Coordinates of N, CA and C in Angstrom, one line a residue:
X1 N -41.3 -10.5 -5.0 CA -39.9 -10.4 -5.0 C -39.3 -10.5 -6.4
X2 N -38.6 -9.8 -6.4 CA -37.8 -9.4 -7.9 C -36.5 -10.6 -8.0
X3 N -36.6 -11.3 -8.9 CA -35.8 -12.6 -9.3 C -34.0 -11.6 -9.6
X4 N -33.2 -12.2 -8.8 CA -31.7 -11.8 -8.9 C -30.5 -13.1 -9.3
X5 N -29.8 -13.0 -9.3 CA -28.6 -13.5 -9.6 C -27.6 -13.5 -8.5
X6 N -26.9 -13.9 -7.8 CA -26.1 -13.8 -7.1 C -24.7 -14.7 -7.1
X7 N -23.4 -14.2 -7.3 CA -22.3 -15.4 -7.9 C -20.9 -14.3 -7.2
X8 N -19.6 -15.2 -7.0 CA -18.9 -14.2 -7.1 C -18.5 -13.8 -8.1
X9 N -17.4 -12.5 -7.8 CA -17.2 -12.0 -8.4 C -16.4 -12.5 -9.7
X10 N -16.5 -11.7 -10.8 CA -15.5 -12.4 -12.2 C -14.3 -11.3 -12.3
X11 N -13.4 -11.2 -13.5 CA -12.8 -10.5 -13.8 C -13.5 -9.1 -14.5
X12 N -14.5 -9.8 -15.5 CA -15.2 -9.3 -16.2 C -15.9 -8.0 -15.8
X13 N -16.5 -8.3 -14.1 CA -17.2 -7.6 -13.2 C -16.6 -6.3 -12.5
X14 N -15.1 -6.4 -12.8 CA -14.1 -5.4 -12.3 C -15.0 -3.8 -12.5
X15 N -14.8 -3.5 -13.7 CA -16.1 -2.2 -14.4 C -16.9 -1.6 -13.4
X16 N -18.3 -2.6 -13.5 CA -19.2 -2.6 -13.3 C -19.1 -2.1 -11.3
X17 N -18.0 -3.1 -10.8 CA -17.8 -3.1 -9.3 C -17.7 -1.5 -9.4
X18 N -16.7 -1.0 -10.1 CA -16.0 0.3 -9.5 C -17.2 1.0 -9.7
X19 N -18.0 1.4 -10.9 CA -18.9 2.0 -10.9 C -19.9 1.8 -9.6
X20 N -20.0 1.1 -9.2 CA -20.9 0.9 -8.0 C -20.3 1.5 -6.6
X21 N -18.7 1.3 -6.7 CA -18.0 1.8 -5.6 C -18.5 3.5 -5.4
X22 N -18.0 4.0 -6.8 CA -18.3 5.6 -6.7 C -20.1 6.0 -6.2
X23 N -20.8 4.9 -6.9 CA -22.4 5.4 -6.6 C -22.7 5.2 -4.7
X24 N -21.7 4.4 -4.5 CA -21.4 4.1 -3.1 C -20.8 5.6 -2.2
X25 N -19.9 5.7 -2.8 CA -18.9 7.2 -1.9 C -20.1 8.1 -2.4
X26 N -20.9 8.3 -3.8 CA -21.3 9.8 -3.5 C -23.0 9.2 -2.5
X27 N -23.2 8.5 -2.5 CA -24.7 8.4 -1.8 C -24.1 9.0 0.2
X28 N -22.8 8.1 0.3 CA -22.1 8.3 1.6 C -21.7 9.8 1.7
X29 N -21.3 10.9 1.2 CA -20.6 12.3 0.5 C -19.5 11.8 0.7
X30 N -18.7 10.5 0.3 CA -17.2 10.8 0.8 C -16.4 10.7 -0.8
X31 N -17.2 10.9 -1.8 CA -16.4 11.1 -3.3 C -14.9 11.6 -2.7
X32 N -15.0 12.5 -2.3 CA -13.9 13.1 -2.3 C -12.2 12.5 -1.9
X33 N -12.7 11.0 -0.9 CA -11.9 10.1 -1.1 C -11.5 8.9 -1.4
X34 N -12.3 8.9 -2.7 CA -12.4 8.1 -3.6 C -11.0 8.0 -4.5
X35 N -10.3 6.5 -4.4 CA -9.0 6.5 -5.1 C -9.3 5.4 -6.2
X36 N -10.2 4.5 -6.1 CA -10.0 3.1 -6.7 C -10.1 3.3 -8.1
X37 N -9.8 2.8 -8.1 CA -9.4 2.1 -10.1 C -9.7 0.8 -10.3
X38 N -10.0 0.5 -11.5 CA -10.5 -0.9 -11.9 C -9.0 -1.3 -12.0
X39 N -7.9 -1.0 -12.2 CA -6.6 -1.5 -11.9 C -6.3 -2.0 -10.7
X40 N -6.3 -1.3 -9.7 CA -6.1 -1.5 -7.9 C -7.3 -2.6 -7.8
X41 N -8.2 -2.9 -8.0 CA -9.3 -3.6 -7.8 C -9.2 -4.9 -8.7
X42 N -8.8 -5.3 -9.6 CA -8.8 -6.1 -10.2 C -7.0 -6.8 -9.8
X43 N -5.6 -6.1 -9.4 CA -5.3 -6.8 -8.4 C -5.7 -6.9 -7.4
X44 N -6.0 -6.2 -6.2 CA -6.6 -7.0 -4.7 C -7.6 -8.1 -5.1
X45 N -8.0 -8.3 -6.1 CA -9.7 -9.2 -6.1 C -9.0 -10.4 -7.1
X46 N -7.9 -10.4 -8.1 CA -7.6 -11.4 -8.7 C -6.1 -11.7 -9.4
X47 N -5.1 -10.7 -8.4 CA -3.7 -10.6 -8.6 C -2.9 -12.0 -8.3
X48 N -1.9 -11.6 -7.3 CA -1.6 -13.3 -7.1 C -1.0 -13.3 -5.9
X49 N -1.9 -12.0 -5.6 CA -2.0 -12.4 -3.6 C -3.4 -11.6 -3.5
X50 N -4.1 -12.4 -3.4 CA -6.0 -11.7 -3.4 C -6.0 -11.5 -2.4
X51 N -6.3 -10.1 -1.8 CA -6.7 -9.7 -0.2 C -8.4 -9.4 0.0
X52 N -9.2 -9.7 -1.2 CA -10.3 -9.2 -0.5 C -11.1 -10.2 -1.9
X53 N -12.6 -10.4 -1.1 CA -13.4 -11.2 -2.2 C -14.5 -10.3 -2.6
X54 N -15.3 -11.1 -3.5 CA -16.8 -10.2 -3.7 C -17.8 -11.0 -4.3
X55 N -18.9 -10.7 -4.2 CA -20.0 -11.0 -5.1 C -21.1 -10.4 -5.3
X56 N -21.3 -10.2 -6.5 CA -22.2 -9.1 -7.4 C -23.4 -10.1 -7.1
X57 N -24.6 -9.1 -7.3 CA -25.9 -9.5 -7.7 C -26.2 -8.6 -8.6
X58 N -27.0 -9.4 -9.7 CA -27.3 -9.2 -11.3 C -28.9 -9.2 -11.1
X59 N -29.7 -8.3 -11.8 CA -30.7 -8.1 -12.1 C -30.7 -7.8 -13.4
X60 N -31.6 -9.0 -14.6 CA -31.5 -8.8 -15.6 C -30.7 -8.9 -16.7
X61 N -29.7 -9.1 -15.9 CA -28.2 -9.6 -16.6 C -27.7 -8.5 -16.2
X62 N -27.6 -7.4 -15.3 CA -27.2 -6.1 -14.6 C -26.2 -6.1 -13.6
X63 N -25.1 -6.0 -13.4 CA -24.7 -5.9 -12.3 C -25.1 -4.9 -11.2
X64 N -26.0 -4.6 -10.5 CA -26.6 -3.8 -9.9 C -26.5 -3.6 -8.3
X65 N -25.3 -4.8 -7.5 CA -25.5 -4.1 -6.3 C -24.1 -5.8 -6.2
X66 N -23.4 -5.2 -5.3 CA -21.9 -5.9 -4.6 C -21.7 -5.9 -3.6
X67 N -21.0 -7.3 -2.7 CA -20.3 -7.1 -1.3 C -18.5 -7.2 -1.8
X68 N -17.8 -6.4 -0.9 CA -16.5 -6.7 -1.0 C -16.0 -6.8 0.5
X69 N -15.6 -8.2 0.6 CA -15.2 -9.1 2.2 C -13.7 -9.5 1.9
X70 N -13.4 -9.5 3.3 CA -12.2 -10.5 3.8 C -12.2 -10.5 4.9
X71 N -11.4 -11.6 4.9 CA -10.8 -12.5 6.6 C -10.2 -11.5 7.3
X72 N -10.7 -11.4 8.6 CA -10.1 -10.9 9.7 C -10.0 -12.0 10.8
X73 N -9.4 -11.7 11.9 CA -8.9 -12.9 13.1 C -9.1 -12.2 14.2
X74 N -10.3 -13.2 15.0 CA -10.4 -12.8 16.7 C -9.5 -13.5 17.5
X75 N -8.7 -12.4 18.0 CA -7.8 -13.2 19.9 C -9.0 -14.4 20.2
X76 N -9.7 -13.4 20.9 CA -10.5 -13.9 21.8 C -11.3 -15.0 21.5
X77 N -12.4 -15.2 20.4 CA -12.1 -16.6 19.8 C -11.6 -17.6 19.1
X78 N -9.7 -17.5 18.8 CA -9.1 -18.0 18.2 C -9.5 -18.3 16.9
X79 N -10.3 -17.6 16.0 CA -10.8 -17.8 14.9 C -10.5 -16.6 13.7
X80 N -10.9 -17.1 12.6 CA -10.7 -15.6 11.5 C -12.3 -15.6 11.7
X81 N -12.4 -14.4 10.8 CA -13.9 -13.9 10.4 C -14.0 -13.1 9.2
X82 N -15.2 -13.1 8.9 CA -15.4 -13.0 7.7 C -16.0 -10.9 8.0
X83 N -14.9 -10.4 7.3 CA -15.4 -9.2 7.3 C -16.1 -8.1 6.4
X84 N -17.1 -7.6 6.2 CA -17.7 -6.6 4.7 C -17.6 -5.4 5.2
X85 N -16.7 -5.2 4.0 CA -15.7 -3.5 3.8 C -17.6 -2.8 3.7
X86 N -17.9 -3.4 2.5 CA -19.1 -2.7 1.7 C -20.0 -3.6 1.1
X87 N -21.3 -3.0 1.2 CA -22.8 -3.9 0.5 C -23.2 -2.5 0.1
X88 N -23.4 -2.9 -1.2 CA -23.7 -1.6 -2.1 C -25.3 -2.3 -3.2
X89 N -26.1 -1.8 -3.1 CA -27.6 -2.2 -4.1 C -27.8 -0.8 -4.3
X90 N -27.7 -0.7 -6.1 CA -28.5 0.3 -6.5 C -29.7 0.6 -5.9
X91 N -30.3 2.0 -5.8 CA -31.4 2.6 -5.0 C -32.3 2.1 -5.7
X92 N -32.7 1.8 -6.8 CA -33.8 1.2 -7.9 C -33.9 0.1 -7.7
X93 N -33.1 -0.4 -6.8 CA -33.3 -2.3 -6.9 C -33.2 -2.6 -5.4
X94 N -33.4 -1.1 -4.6 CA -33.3 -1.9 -3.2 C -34.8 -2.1 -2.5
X95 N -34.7 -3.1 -1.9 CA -36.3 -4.1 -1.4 C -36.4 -5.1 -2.7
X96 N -35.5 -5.2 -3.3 CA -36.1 -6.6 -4.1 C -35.5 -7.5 -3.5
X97 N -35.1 -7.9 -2.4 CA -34.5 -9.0 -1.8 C -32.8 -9.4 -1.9
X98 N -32.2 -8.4 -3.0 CA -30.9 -8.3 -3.1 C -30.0 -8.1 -2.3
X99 N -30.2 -7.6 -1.1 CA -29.5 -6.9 -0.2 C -29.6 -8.1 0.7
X100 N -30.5 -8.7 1.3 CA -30.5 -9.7 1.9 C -30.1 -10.8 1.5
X101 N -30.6 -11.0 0.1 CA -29.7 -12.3 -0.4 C -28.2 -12.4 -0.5
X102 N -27.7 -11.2 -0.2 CA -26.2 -10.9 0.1 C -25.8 -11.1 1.2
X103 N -26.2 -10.6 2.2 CA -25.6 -10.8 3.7 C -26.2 -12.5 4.3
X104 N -27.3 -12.8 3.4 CA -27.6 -14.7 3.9 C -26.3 -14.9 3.5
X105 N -25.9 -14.9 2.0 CA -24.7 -15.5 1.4 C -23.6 -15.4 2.0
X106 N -23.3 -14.2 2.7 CA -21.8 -13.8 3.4 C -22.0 -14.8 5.0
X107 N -23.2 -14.8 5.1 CA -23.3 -15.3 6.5 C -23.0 -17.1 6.4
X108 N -23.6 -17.2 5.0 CA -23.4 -18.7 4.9 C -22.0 -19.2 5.0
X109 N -21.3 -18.0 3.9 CA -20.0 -18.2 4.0 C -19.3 -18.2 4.8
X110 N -19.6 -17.6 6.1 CA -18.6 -17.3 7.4 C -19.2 -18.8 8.3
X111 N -20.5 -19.5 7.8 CA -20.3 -20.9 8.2 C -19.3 -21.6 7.8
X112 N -19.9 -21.4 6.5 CA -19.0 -22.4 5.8 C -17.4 -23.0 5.8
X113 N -17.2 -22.1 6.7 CA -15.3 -21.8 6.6 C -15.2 -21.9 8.1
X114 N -16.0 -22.2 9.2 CA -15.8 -22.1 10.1 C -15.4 -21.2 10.9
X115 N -15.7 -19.7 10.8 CA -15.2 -18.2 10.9 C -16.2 -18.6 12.2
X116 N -15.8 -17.5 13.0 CA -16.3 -16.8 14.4 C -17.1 -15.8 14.6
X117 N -16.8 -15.2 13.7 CA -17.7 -13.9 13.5 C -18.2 -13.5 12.0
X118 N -19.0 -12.7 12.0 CA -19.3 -11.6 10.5 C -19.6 -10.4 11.3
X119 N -18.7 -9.9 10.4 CA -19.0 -7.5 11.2 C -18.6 -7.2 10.0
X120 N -19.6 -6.0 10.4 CA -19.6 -4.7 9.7 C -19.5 -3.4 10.2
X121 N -19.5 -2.6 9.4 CA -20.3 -1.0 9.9 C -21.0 -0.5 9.1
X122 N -21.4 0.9 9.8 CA -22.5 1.1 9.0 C -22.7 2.6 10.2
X123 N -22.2 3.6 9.1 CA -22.9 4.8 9.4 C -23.7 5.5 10.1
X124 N -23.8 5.7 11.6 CA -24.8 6.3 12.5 C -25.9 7.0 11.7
X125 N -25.8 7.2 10.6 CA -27.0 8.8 10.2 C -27.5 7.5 9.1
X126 N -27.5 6.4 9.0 CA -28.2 6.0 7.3 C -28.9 4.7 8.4
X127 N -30.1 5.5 9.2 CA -30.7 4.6 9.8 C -31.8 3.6 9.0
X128 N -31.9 3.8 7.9 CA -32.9 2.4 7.2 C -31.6 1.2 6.9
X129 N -30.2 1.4 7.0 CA -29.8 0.3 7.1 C -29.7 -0.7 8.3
X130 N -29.4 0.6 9.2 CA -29.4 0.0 10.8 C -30.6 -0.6 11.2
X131 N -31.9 -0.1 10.7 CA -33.1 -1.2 10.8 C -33.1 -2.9 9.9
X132 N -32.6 -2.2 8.6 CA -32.4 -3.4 7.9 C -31.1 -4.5 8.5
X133 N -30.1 -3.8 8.8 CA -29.8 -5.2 9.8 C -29.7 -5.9 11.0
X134 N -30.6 -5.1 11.8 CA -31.0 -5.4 12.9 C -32.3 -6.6 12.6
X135 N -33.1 -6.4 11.7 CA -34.5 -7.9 11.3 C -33.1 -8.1 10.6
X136 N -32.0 -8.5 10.1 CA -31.2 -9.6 9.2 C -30.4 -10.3 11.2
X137 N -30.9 -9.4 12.1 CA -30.2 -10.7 13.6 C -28.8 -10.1 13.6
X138 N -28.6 -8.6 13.3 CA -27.3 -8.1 13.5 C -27.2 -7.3 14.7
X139 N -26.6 -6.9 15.6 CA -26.1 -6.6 16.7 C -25.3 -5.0 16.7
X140 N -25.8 -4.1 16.3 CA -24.9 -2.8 16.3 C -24.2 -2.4 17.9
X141 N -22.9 -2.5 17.7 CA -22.4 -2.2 18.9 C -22.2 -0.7 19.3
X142 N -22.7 0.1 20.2 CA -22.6 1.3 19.8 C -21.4 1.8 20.9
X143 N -21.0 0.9 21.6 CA -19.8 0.9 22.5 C -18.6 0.9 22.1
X144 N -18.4 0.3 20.5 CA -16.7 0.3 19.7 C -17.0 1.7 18.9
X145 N -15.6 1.9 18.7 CA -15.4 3.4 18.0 C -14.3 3.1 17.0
X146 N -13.8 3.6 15.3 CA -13.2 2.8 14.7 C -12.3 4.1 15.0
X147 N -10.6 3.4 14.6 CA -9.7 4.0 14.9 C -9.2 3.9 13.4
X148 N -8.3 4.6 12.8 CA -8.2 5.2 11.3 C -7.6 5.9 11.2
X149 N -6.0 5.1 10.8 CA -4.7 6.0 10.1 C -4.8 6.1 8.9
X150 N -5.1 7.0 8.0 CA -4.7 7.0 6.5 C -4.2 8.0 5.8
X151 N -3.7 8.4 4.5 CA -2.9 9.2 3.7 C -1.8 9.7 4.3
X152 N -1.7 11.3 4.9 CA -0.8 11.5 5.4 C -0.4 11.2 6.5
X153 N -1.6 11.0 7.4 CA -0.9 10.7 9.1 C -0.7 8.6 8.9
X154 N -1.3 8.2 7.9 CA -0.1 6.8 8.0 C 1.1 6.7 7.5
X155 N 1.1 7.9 6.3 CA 2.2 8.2 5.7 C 3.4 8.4 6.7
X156 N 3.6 9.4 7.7 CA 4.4 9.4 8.7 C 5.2 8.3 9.1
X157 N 4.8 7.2 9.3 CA 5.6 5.9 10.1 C 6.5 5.4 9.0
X158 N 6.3 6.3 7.7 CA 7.2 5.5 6.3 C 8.7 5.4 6.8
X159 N 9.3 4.3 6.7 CA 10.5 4.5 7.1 C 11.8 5.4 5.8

C-alpha cells in the first residue's frame, strides 16, 4: 500500500480541488456542466457561511484525490447526516488505499458528530465503484431515483 496523507481541506488546496473537480466531470462526460471556479469554491468551503467541507489526500506532497461533504437531515431519524457530493482519486493513484482512506474518514466523521446516516451516489454504468462500495459495507438503493431542478427549469420559480 502506497503511504498517503489525508487532512482537510486548506485554503491553499482551493487550486488543486478545482482541478480535480474538472478531471472528475470529464472521466463522468458531464464537462459540459461544469461551472465551478476556485472563487465559488473557496467561498462555500471557507466564506463566512461554509456550506460544504472537504478533505484532500496527498501523495508525495500531491494533492491527488478529494471528498467534498455536507450535513443533510433525516425526518425519520431525527438526525442530520453526513452527505458526499463527490470522491474523486486520480486514476494513477487509485488502489493505493486512498479512496478508502476517505470514505473510513467520512464515516468516522458521521460517528463522530452523531449523524444517522452517510449517502452517496454513484452512477449506474461506473460499476468498479459500485463494487468498491459495496466491500466498504455500502448499501446501493436501487429503489430511490434522484429528482433535479437546475439552470433554467429552477430558474422559473425566480420571483
Amino acid at each position: 500500500m502506497i503511504s498517503y496523507t489525508l487532512r482537510s481541506a486548506e485554503p491553499r488546496d482551493v487550486p488543486a480541488i478545482v482541478g480535480l473537480v474538472k478531471e472528475l466531470a470529464e472521466f463522468e462526460n458531464l464537462s459540459h456542466l461544469l461551472e465551478l471556479t476556485a472563487d465559488k469554491l473557496r467561498l462555500h468551503l471557507f466564506g463566512p457561511k461554509p456550506v460544504v467541507e472537504a478533505l484532500v489526500g496527498e501523495i508525495g506532497g500531491e494533492v491527488v484525490g478529494y471528498a467534498l461533504f455536507f450535513t443533510n437531515f433525516s425526518t425519520f431519524l431525527g438526525k442530520p447526516g453526513l452527505y458526499l457530493e463527490d470522491l474523486y482519486v486520480r486514476s494513477a493513484h487509485r488502489r493505493s488505499g486512498l479512496g478508502q482512506g476517505i470514505l473510513t474518514r467520512l464515516a468516522q466523521i458521521a460517528v463522530e458528530r452523531d449523524y444517522g446516516r452517510f449517502e452517496w451516489t454513484v452512477l449506474d454504468w461506473n460499476e468498479d465503484a459500485i463494487r468498491f462500495y459495496e466491500r466498504m459495507g455500502a448499501h446501493v438503493l436501487p429503489e430511490w431515483r434522484i429528482c433535479r431542478l437546475a439552470g433554467p427549469d429552477l430558474q422559473r420559480y425566480k420571483k
